[in-house]
Amino acid sequence: KAPAASTNFTDIANATAASYATPLMTIADSGTQYRVQLTSIGVAVTSSTAVVTVVGDVAPPAVLFAGSLKNGNNNNTEVTVVFDEPLKDAANATTLANYSLNSGAITAARYVTNSGGINSRQSGVVLTATGITPGTTYTLTVKDVSDTKNNVRAATNIQFTASSYNWICI
C-alpha cells in the first residue's frame, strides 16, 4: 500500500552530500518520510517518498573482538572484549560468571562504554586474567551478557592469542 500523500516535509540542514545517514532512530520514528529534491539551473526534480520502518532490537550483543595486553603494574593480563552494541549496565557486563577461559583465571572485570571510538555504539569489558602466557591461543567463553533491550547473549566462544606487549604509563 502506498503511503498517504504528504506535503509536510522539513529540509534537513546541510544534507547536501551524495548520501545521508539518519540520527539514531527509535520505534516512534516509524512512518517518518524522506524525499530528495534536486535543483540545478532552471530544473527541479523531486524523488518518490521513502517511508521509514524501525524494527525493534531482538538480537543479543555480539562479541566483535577479544585481545590482550600485559599490565606492567601488576603482571596480570588484561583481556578486552568488544561488543557490537551498548550493554545493559555495568553490573551485568562485569559479572565474572559471564566469562571463562579454557586456561588461566579471570579475577576482575570493568565496563568500558563506547570502546570502539567516538562515533561508535560499541561497548566493552576489560577482564583481568592470571595464568596467561604470551603467544598462546586462548578460548574465551562469553554468556548471559544483556543489551539495553534485555536480549541475552547465549554462550559464544572467541579465540585470541595472548600478546607479549605491555601497557605502559607515560
GROMACS .gro file of C-alpha atoms in nm:
model
  170
    1LYS     CA    1   0.000   0.000   0.000
    2ALA     CA    2   0.144   0.338  -0.093
    3PRO     CA    3   0.190   0.594   0.184
    4ALA     CA    4  -0.058   0.879   0.202
    5ALA     CA    5   0.047   1.188   0.011
    6SER     CA    6   0.210   1.448   0.232
    7THR     CA    7   0.330   1.799   0.185
    8ASN     CA    8   0.466   1.823   0.538
    9PHE     CA    9   0.840   1.783   0.475
   10THR     CA   10   1.116   1.971   0.655
   11ASP     CA   11   1.452   2.037   0.494
   12ILE     CA   12   1.744   1.863   0.664
   13ALA     CA   13   2.014   2.120   0.731
   14ASN     CA   14   2.343   2.056   0.549
   15ALA     CA   15   2.212   1.740   0.378
   16THR     CA   16   2.384   1.817   0.050
   17ALA     CA   17   2.610   1.510   0.014
   18ALA     CA   18   2.558   1.209  -0.210
   19SER     CA   19   2.431   1.006   0.087
   20TYR     CA   20   2.252   1.073   0.415
   21ALA     CA   21   2.258   0.881   0.744
   22THR     CA   22   1.979   0.946   0.990
   23PRO     CA   23   2.046   1.002   1.357
   24LEU     CA   24   1.976   0.700   1.580
   25MET     CA   25   1.607   0.616   1.537
   26THR     CA   26   1.350   0.463   1.771
   27ILE     CA   27   1.023   0.276   1.716
   28ALA     CA   28   0.846   0.615   1.739
   29ASP     CA   29   1.027   0.719   1.417
   30SER     CA   30   0.842   0.455   1.212
   31GLY     CA   31   0.642   0.629   0.944
   32THR     CA   32   0.890   0.915   0.902
   33GLN     CA   33   0.901   1.013   0.537
   34TYR     CA   34   1.201   1.126   0.333
   35ARG     CA   35   1.235   1.257  -0.018
   36VAL     CA   36   1.509   1.418  -0.221
   37GLN     CA   37   1.478   1.744  -0.408
   38LEU     CA   38   1.743   1.810  -0.670
   39THR     CA   39   1.776   2.156  -0.810
   40SER     CA   40   2.004   2.268  -1.089
   41ILE     CA   41   1.997   2.569  -1.315
   42GLY     CA   42   1.631   2.605  -1.409
   43VAL     CA   43   1.542   2.240  -1.330
   44ALA     CA   44   1.393   2.090  -1.012
   45VAL     CA   45   1.322   1.720  -0.959
   46THR     CA   46   1.158   1.559  -0.654
   47SER     CA   47   1.201   1.188  -0.577
   48SER     CA   48   0.933   0.949  -0.464
   49THR     CA   49   0.874   0.935  -0.089
   50ALA     CA   50   1.060   0.680   0.121
   51VAL     CA   51   0.888   0.571   0.443
   52VAL     CA   52   1.099   0.452   0.737
   53THR     CA   53   1.008   0.138   0.926
   54VAL     CA   54   1.201   0.090   1.251
   55VAL     CA   55   1.221  -0.267   1.377
   56GLY     CA   56   1.292  -0.327   1.747
   57ASP     CA   57   1.620  -0.481   1.862
   58VAL     CA   58   1.577  -0.854   1.917
   59ALA     CA   59   1.941  -0.959   1.870
   60PRO     CA   60   2.168  -1.019   2.169
   61PRO     CA   61   2.500  -0.835   2.188
   62ALA     CA   62   2.762  -0.996   1.964
   63VAL     CA   63   3.129  -1.024   2.056
   64LEU     CA   64   3.328  -0.843   1.788
   65PHE     CA   65   3.678  -0.886   1.922
   66ALA     CA   66   3.890  -1.013   2.211
   67GLY     CA   67   4.256  -0.928   2.262
   68SER     CA   68   4.506  -0.892   2.544
   69LEU     CA   69   4.789  -0.684   2.683
   70LYS     CA   70   5.006  -0.737   2.991
   71ASN     CA   71   4.954  -0.488   3.273
   72GLY     CA   72   5.304  -0.371   3.364
   73ASN     CA   73   5.191  -0.257   3.709
   74ASN     CA   74   5.083  -0.596   3.844
   75ASN     CA   75   5.198  -0.851   3.581
   76ASN     CA   76   4.839  -0.960   3.514
   77THR     CA   77   4.694  -0.973   3.165
   78GLU     CA   78   4.401  -0.757   3.059
   79VAL     CA   79   4.167  -0.918   2.806
   80THR     CA   80   3.948  -0.667   2.624
   81VAL     CA   81   3.612  -0.791   2.494
   82VAL     CA   82   3.435  -0.559   2.246
   83PHE     CA   83   3.059  -0.591   2.186
   84ASP     CA   84   2.864  -0.456   1.888
   85GLU     CA   85   2.617  -0.254   2.095
   86PRO     CA   86   2.575  -0.096   2.438
   87LEU     CA   87   2.534  -0.342   2.722
   88LYS     CA   88   2.253  -0.334   2.979
   89ASP     CA   89   2.461  -0.198   3.265
   90ALA     CA   90   2.797  -0.231   3.435
   91ALA     CA   91   2.668  -0.483   3.690
   92ASN     CA   92   2.559  -0.731   3.422
   93ALA     CA   93   2.860  -0.662   3.200
   94THR     CA   94   3.112  -0.724   3.477
   95THR     CA   95   2.960  -1.036   3.635
   96LEU     CA   96   3.259  -1.272   3.642
   97ALA     CA   97   3.037  -1.578   3.591
   98ASN     CA   98   2.959  -1.443   3.241
   99TYR     CA   99   3.319  -1.508   3.128
  100SER     CA  100   3.554  -1.805   3.134
  101LEU     CA  101   3.886  -1.903   2.978
  102ASN     CA  102   3.991  -2.250   2.867
  103SER     CA  103   4.311  -2.193   3.068
  104GLY     CA  104   4.400  -1.927   3.324
  105ALA     CA  105   4.163  -1.745   3.559
  106ILE     CA  106   3.956  -1.426   3.535
  107THR     CA  107   3.983  -1.230   3.860
  108ALA     CA  108   3.816  -0.894   3.784
  109ALA     CA  109   3.619  -0.704   3.521
  110ARG     CA  110   3.546  -0.341   3.439
  111TYR     CA  111   3.293  -0.195   3.194
  112VAL     CA  112   3.400   0.043   2.917
  113THR     CA  113   3.141   0.242   2.724
  114ASN     CA  114   3.199   0.344   2.363
  115SER     CA  115   3.502   0.119   2.331
  116GLY     CA  116   3.516   0.144   1.953
  117GLY     CA  117   3.564   0.518   1.915
  118ILE     CA  118   3.387   0.850   1.915
  119ASN     CA  119   3.120   0.760   1.654
  120SER     CA  120   3.063   0.407   1.779
  121ARG     CA  121   2.781   0.242   1.970
  122GLN     CA  122   3.010  -0.040   2.076
  123SER     CA  123   3.090  -0.113   2.439
  124GLY     CA  124   3.331  -0.346   2.607
  125VAL     CA  125   3.461  -0.519   2.913
  126VAL     CA  126   3.822  -0.539   3.028
  127LEU     CA  127   3.888  -0.864   3.214
  128THR     CA  128   4.185  -0.908   3.446
  129ALA     CA  129   4.329  -1.257   3.398
  130THR     CA  130   4.610  -1.458   3.552
  131GLY     CA  131   4.796  -1.760   3.416
  132ILE     CA  132   4.812  -1.621   3.060
  133THR     CA  133   5.122  -1.698   2.851
  134PRO     CA  134   5.215  -1.463   2.564
  135GLY     CA  135   5.193  -1.628   2.222
  136THR     CA  136   4.940  -1.887   2.342
  137THR     CA  137   4.592  -1.902   2.188
  138TYR     CA  138   4.304  -1.900   2.435
  139THR     CA  139   3.930  -1.951   2.404
  140LEU     CA  140   3.714  -1.702   2.591
  141THR     CA  141   3.353  -1.806   2.656
  142VAL     CA  142   3.103  -1.521   2.698
  143LYS     CA  143   2.745  -1.587   2.813
  144ASP     CA  144   2.446  -1.419   2.979
  145VAL     CA  145   2.554  -1.064   2.889
  146SER     CA  146   2.250  -0.845   2.809
  147ASP     CA  147   2.199  -0.543   2.589
  148THR     CA  148   1.985  -0.240   2.676
  149LYS     CA  149   1.675  -0.418   2.539
  150ASN     CA  150   1.735  -0.722   2.766
  151ASN     CA  151   1.842  -0.951   2.481
  152VAL     CA  152   2.072  -1.209   2.641
  153ARG     CA  153   2.389  -1.344   2.476
  154ALA     CA  154   2.391  -1.725   2.468
  155ALA     CA  155   2.729  -1.888   2.528
  156THR     CA  156   2.969  -1.799   2.250
  157ASN     CA  157   3.341  -1.872   2.213
  158ILE     CA  158   3.601  -1.638   2.073
  159GLN     CA  159   3.970  -1.711   2.034
  160PHE     CA  160   4.257  -1.470   2.086
  161THR     CA  161   4.634  -1.505   2.103
  162ALA     CA  162   4.784  -1.353   2.415
  163SER     CA  163   5.004  -1.057   2.333
  164SER     CA  164   5.355  -1.011   2.468
  165TYR     CA  165   5.306  -0.632   2.471
  166ASN     CA  166   5.263  -0.438   2.796
  167TRP     CA  167   5.052  -0.139   2.891
  168ILE     CA  168   5.281   0.148   2.987
  169CYS     CA  169   5.233   0.473   3.176
  170ILE     CA  170   5.379   0.788   3.029
   0.00000   0.00000   0.00000
